[in-house]
mmCIF file of C-alpha atoms in Angstrom:
data_model
loop_
_atom_site.group_PDB
_atom_site.id
_atom_site.type_symbol
_atom_site.label_atom_id
_atom_site.label_comp_id
_atom_site.label_asym_id
_atom_site.label_seq_id
_atom_site.Cartn_x
_atom_site.Cartn_y
_atom_site.Cartn_z
ATOM 1 C CA UNK A 1 -110.558 156.116 31.313
ATOM 2 C CA UNK A 2 -113.472 154.519 29.582
ATOM 3 C CA UNK A 3 -116.070 152.614 31.564
ATOM 4 C CA UNK A 4 -118.884 150.303 30.519
ATOM 5 C CA UNK A 5 -121.958 149.738 32.650
ATOM 6 C CA UNK A 6 -124.480 146.945 32.372
ATOM 7 C CA UNK A 7 -127.188 147.654 34.911
ATOM 8 C CA UNK A 8 -129.057 144.366 34.535
ATOM 9 C CA UNK A 9 -127.261 141.522 36.332
ATOM 10 C CA UNK A 10 -129.839 139.046 35.100
ATOM 11 C CA UNK A 11 -132.683 138.930 32.580
ATOM 12 C CA UNK A 12 -135.242 136.305 31.627
ATOM 13 C CA UNK A 13 -137.159 135.838 28.400
ATOM 14 C CA UNK A 14 -139.689 133.347 27.157
ATOM 15 C CA UNK A 15 -138.677 131.315 24.152
ATOM 16 C CA UNK A 16 -139.662 133.018 20.853
ATOM 17 C CA UNK A 17 -140.077 136.390 22.541
ATOM 18 C CA UNK A 18 -137.898 139.506 22.387
ATOM 19 C CA UNK A 19 -135.532 140.796 25.034
ATOM 20 C CA UNK A 20 -133.372 143.903 25.271
ATOM 21 C CA UNK A 21 -130.110 144.076 27.213
ATOM 22 C CA UNK A 22 -128.898 147.504 28.302
ATOM 23 C CA UNK A 23 -125.427 148.988 28.143
ATOM 24 C CA UNK A 24 -124.119 152.477 28.750
ATOM 25 C CA UNK A 25 -120.570 153.713 28.490
ATOM 26 C CA UNK A 26 -118.534 156.724 29.359
ATOM 27 C CA UNK A 27 -115.886 158.164 27.053
ATOM 28 C CA UNK A 28 -114.552 161.494 25.898
ATOM 29 C CA UNK A 29 -113.548 160.079 22.537
ATOM 30 C CA UNK A 30 -115.528 160.548 19.353
ATOM 31 C CA UNK A 31 -114.257 157.539 17.437
ATOM 32 C CA UNK A 32 -114.617 154.085 18.925
ATOM 33 C CA UNK A 33 -116.165 150.663 18.497
ATOM 34 C CA UNK A 34 -118.780 148.877 20.546
ATOM 35 C CA UNK A 35 -119.345 145.151 20.766
ATOM 36 C CA UNK A 36 -121.584 142.561 22.311
ATOM 37 C CA UNK A 37 -119.985 139.252 23.248
ATOM 38 C CA UNK A 38 -121.801 136.111 24.325
ATOM 39 C CA UNK A 39 -120.293 133.714 26.867
ATOM 40 C CA UNK A 40 -122.227 130.432 27.176
ATOM 41 C CA UNK A 41 -121.544 127.893 29.926
ATOM 42 C CA UNK A 42 -118.586 126.607 27.894
ATOM 43 C CA UNK A 43 -116.972 130.013 28.745
ATOM 44 C CA UNK A 44 -116.065 130.613 25.094
ATOM 45 C CA UNK A 45 -116.277 134.318 24.197
ATOM 46 C CA UNK A 46 -118.298 134.692 21.006
ATOM 47 C CA UNK A 47 -118.634 137.964 19.107
ATOM 48 C CA UNK A 48 -122.317 138.682 18.530
ATOM 49 C CA UNK A 49 -122.365 142.108 16.920
ATOM 50 C CA UNK A 50 -120.258 145.236 16.458
ATOM 51 C CA UNK A 51 -121.003 148.923 15.905
ATOM 52 C CA UNK A 52 -118.728 151.686 14.660
ATOM 53 C CA UNK A 53 -119.380 154.968 16.452
ATOM 54 C CA UNK A 54 -119.194 156.984 13.224
ATOM 55 C CA UNK A 55 -122.063 155.016 11.703
ATOM 56 C CA UNK A 56 -125.563 156.235 12.442
ATOM 57 C CA UNK A 57 -127.191 153.068 11.186
ATOM 58 C CA UNK A 58 -127.746 150.454 13.856
ATOM 59 C CA UNK A 59 -125.973 147.139 13.272
ATOM 60 C CA UNK A 60 -128.009 143.995 12.669
ATOM 61 C CA UNK A 61 -126.988 140.350 12.574
ATOM 62 C CA UNK A 62 -129.905 138.018 11.950
ATOM 63 C CA UNK A 63 -131.964 137.964 15.179
ATOM 64 C CA UNK A 64 -129.593 140.352 16.929
ATOM 65 C CA UNK A 65 -129.769 144.116 16.556
ATOM 66 C CA UNK A 66 -128.532 147.107 18.487
ATOM 67 C CA UNK A 67 -129.948 150.477 19.404
ATOM 68 C CA UNK A 68 -126.960 152.819 19.358
ATOM 69 C CA UNK A 69 -127.584 156.263 20.822
ATOM 70 C CA UNK A 70 -124.267 158.096 20.619
ATOM 71 C CA UNK A 71 -125.371 161.271 22.385
ATOM 72 C CA UNK A 72 -126.797 159.268 25.260
ATOM 73 C CA UNK A 73 -123.809 156.870 25.198
ATOM 74 C CA UNK A 74 -126.175 153.944 25.119
ATOM 75 C CA UNK A 75 -125.757 150.655 23.254
ATOM 76 C CA UNK A 76 -128.516 148.134 23.866
ATOM 77 C CA UNK A 77 -128.813 144.662 22.347
ATOM 78 C CA UNK A 78 -132.155 143.325 21.144
ATOM 79 C CA UNK A 79 -132.581 139.605 20.669
ATOM 80 C CA UNK A 80 -135.659 138.654 18.664
ATOM 81 C CA UNK A 81 -137.320 135.234 18.570
ATOM 82 C CA UNK A 82 -135.235 134.098 21.545
ATOM 83 C CA UNK A 83 -133.973 130.550 21.455
ATOM 84 C CA UNK A 84 -132.802 128.220 24.217
ATOM 85 C CA UNK A 85 -129.301 128.465 22.787
ATOM 86 C CA UNK A 86 -129.266 132.203 23.459
ATOM 87 C CA UNK A 87 -128.996 131.528 27.187
ATOM 88 C CA UNK A 88 -125.599 132.857 28.234
ATOM 89 C CA UNK A 89 -123.738 135.714 29.847
ATOM 90 C CA UNK A 90 -123.669 138.740 27.565
ATOM 91 C CA UNK A 91 -120.887 141.303 27.789
ATOM 92 C CA UNK A 92 -120.955 144.771 26.305
ATOM 93 C CA UNK A 93 -117.481 146.005 25.337
ATOM 94 C CA UNK A 94 -115.831 149.239 24.228
ATOM 95 C CA UNK A 95 -112.701 149.763 22.219
ATOM 96 C CA UNK A 96 -111.086 153.046 21.314
ATOM 97 C CA UNK A 97 -110.401 153.514 17.614
ATOM 98 C CA UNK A 98 -106.766 154.183 18.512
ATOM 99 C CA UNK A 99 -106.466 151.558 21.188
ATOM 100 C CA UNK A 100 -106.072 147.843 21.516
ATOM 101 C CA UNK A 101 -107.873 146.702 24.588
ATOM 102 C CA UNK A 102 -111.510 145.865 25.043
ATOM 103 C CA UNK A 103 -113.149 147.322 28.123
ATOM 104 C CA UNK A 104 -115.979 145.092 29.276
ATOM 105 C CA UNK A 105 -119.082 145.677 31.335
ATOM 106 C CA UNK A 106 -119.908 143.398 34.252
ATOM 107 C CA UNK A 107 -122.179 141.252 32.108
ATOM 108 C CA UNK A 108 -125.848 140.268 32.031
ATOM 109 C CA UNK A 109 -126.966 136.689 32.518
ATOM 110 C CA UNK A 110 -129.752 135.868 30.074
ATOM 111 C CA UNK A 111 -132.051 132.969 30.919
ATOM 112 C CA UNK A 112 -134.419 131.616 28.267
ATOM 113 C CA UNK A 113 -137.529 129.819 29.467
ATOM 114 C CA UNK A 114 -139.242 127.142 27.398
ATOM 115 C CA UNK B 1 -112.677 128.104 9.818
ATOM 116 C CA UNK B 2 -109.552 128.066 11.936
ATOM 117 C CA UNK B 3 -109.867 129.577 15.388
ATOM 118 C CA UNK B 4 -107.521 130.781 18.091
ATOM 119 C CA UNK B 5 -105.811 127.866 19.808
ATOM 120 C CA UNK B 6 -104.775 127.968 23.424
ATOM 121 C CA UNK B 7 -102.804 125.411 25.352
ATOM 122 C CA UNK B 8 -103.086 123.923 27.796
ATOM 123 C CA UNK B 9 -106.824 124.131 28.346
ATOM 124 C CA UNK B 10 -106.495 123.362 32.029
ATOM 125 C CA UNK B 11 -103.555 123.856 34.344
ATOM 126 C CA UNK B 12 -103.138 123.204 38.036
ATOM 127 C CA UNK B 13 -100.170 124.727 39.819
ATOM 128 C CA UNK B 14 -99.126 125.276 43.397
ATOM 129 C CA UNK B 15 -98.346 128.617 44.988
ATOM 130 C CA UNK B 16 -94.976 130.045 44.053
ATOM 131 C CA UNK B 17 -94.726 127.854 40.966
ATOM 132 C CA UNK B 18 -94.380 129.058 37.373
ATOM 133 C CA UNK B 19 -96.823 128.614 34.500
ATOM 134 C CA UNK B 20 -96.590 129.193 30.753
ATOM 135 C CA UNK B 21 -99.704 129.664 28.640
ATOM 136 C CA UNK B 22 -99.536 129.475 24.872
ATOM 137 C CA UNK B 23 -101.665 131.086 22.198
ATOM 138 C CA UNK B 24 -101.759 130.415 18.466
ATOM 139 C CA UNK B 25 -103.689 133.133 16.617
ATOM 140 C CA UNK B 26 -105.926 132.699 13.627
ATOM 141 C CA UNK B 27 -103.772 132.411 10.450
ATOM 142 C CA UNK B 28 -102.822 135.832 9.054
ATOM 143 C CA UNK B 29 -103.770 137.604 12.273
ATOM 144 C CA UNK B 30 -100.880 139.772 13.417
ATOM 145 C CA UNK B 31 -102.152 141.034 16.755
ATOM 146 C CA UNK B 32 -102.567 139.059 19.957
ATOM 147 C CA UNK B 33 -104.277 140.073 23.181
ATOM 148 C CA UNK B 34 -104.324 138.477 26.635
ATOM 149 C CA UNK B 35 -107.225 138.810 29.075
ATOM 150 C CA UNK B 36 -107.786 137.473 32.579
ATOM 151 C CA UNK B 37 -111.288 136.578 33.774
ATOM 152 C CA UNK B 38 -111.642 135.868 37.473
ATOM 153 C CA UNK B 39 -114.619 133.929 38.856
ATOM 154 C CA UNK B 40 -117.838 135.842 38.278
ATOM 155 C CA UNK B 41 -115.986 138.775 36.739
ATOM 156 C CA UNK B 42 -115.638 140.353 33.329
ATOM 157 C CA UNK B 43 -112.437 139.851 31.339
ATOM 158 C CA UNK B 44 -109.631 142.256 32.187
ATOM 159 C CA UNK B 45 -107.069 143.240 29.574
ATOM 160 C CA UNK B 46 -103.503 142.256 30.390
ATOM 161 C CA UNK B 47 -101.309 142.955 27.379
ATOM 162 C CA UNK B 48 -101.227 142.967 23.583
ATOM 163 C CA UNK B 49 -98.681 142.505 20.818
ATOM 164 C CA UNK B 50 -98.539 143.645 17.213
ATOM 165 C CA UNK B 51 -95.876 142.304 14.899
ATOM 166 C CA UNK B 52 -93.923 140.927 17.887
ATOM 167 C CA UNK B 53 -93.828 144.279 19.673
ATOM 168 C CA UNK B 54 -95.821 145.098 22.773
ATOM 169 C CA UNK B 55 -98.592 147.427 21.660
ATOM 170 C CA UNK B 56 -100.538 148.042 24.862
ATOM 171 C CA UNK B 57 -100.350 147.116 28.497
ATOM 172 C CA UNK B 58 -103.110 146.809 31.038
ATOM 173 C CA UNK B 59 -103.321 145.518 34.580
ATOM 174 C CA UNK B 60 -100.644 142.880 34.203
ATOM 175 C CA UNK B 61 -98.702 142.061 37.377
ATOM 176 C CA UNK B 62 -94.925 142.433 37.312
ATOM 177 C CA UNK B 63 -94.719 138.677 37.962
ATOM 178 C CA UNK B 64 -96.174 138.092 34.511
ATOM 179 C CA UNK B 65 -94.418 138.560 31.209
ATOM 180 C CA UNK B 66 -95.399 137.828 27.644
ATOM 181 C CA UNK B 67 -94.007 137.870 24.173
ATOM 182 C CA UNK B 68 -94.990 137.250 20.586
ATOM 183 C CA UNK B 69 -92.779 135.136 18.386
ATOM 184 C CA UNK B 70 -91.899 135.318 14.703
ATOM 185 C CA UNK B 71 -94.686 132.854 13.826
ATOM 186 C CA UNK B 72 -97.086 135.203 15.695
ATOM 187 C CA UNK B 73 -97.845 132.797 18.477
ATOM 188 C CA UNK B 74 -97.655 134.252 21.955
ATOM 189 C CA UNK B 75 -96.747 132.991 25.398
ATOM 190 C CA UNK B 76 -97.783 134.338 28.781
ATOM 191 C CA UNK B 77 -95.296 133.490 31.520
ATOM 192 C CA UNK B 78 -96.481 133.675 35.092
ATOM 193 C CA UNK B 79 -94.096 133.323 38.018
ATOM 194 C CA UNK B 80 -94.474 133.181 41.807
ATOM 195 C CA UNK B 81 -98.082 132.146 41.359
ATOM 196 C CA UNK B 82 -100.595 133.278 43.953
ATOM 197 C CA UNK B 83 -104.026 131.914 44.817
ATOM 198 C CA UNK B 84 -105.537 135.049 43.306
ATOM 199 C CA UNK B 85 -104.070 134.187 39.916
ATOM 200 C CA UNK B 86 -106.644 131.415 39.566
ATOM 201 C CA UNK B 87 -108.712 132.489 36.591
ATOM 202 C CA UNK B 88 -109.625 131.863 32.994
ATOM 203 C CA UNK B 89 -106.987 133.325 30.690
ATOM 204 C CA UNK B 90 -108.138 134.244 27.225
ATOM 205 C CA UNK B 91 -106.065 134.937 24.197
ATOM 206 C CA UNK B 92 -107.641 136.832 21.326
ATOM 207 C CA UNK B 93 -106.323 137.720 17.901
ATOM 208 C CA UNK B 94 -107.131 140.191 15.166
ATOM 209 C CA UNK B 95 -105.818 141.760 12.023
ATOM 210 C CA UNK B 96 -104.583 145.204 12.916
ATOM 211 C CA UNK B 97 -106.764 147.995 11.560
ATOM 212 C CA UNK B 98 -109.333 145.700 9.977
ATOM 213 C CA UNK B 99 -112.776 145.819 11.542
ATOM 214 C CA UNK B 100 -111.175 145.879 14.994
ATOM 215 C CA UNK B 101 -112.767 142.543 15.783
ATOM 216 C CA UNK B 102 -111.025 140.387 18.327
ATOM 217 C CA UNK B 103 -111.630 136.668 18.116
ATOM 218 C CA UNK B 104 -111.195 134.790 21.347
ATOM 219 C CA UNK B 105 -109.686 131.409 22.021
ATOM 220 C CA UNK B 106 -111.365 128.879 24.324
ATOM 221 C CA UNK B 107 -109.280 130.013 27.288
ATOM 222 C CA UNK B 108 -106.902 128.326 29.688
ATOM 223 C CA UNK B 109 -108.277 127.646 33.126
ATOM 224 C CA UNK B 110 -105.514 128.091 35.672
ATOM 225 C CA UNK B 111 -106.037 126.828 39.192
ATOM 226 C CA UNK B 112 -103.471 127.713 41.840
ATOM 227 C CA UNK B 113 -103.602 125.602 44.990
#
């Protein structure tokens, strides 16, 4: 079974600075998808960014980018120019290419200081 | 853009009662997923449907059942409710085989007293 580990329960960043959230996963599969979801206090789950395992190029979405290291099974999220609205719980998630379910990590609470 | 709709948004039930949660996927999405998020926990996959057929099953209790209807909306039926069923229940939808992105609804908060 696949597992996702987020080793940072909580992180803080100063507004306008950069922060990196860590995620590692365990799988024996070669084809899969990785995601970062944001859950603000409203509890809505918002897709931030996705990465296909077969792509070597790291995904980027505006201020959000990932560092995908397939051999190390690592998938970190970098948030640049942090904004107060980035404060939320961030979940890393895995999905098999042949499967349906998302497997989530325990989450990292991100606090943004003004 | 249209999003996933879930109803009700909040539900309070007593132990041993029954609850029905509804999910209306994004138009043209054919796959629906149900997740349960307990307090302070990550979402746990319950069950999914593709074209009205169950496509995958996770840690869904036998007291729960779900189905997807011809208009693609889905219902999660929960019977003999227990205190431990109190959680946020998310529905997500996607288009099968396309980008594999699941879009989540706002969730239904179920409180069992």
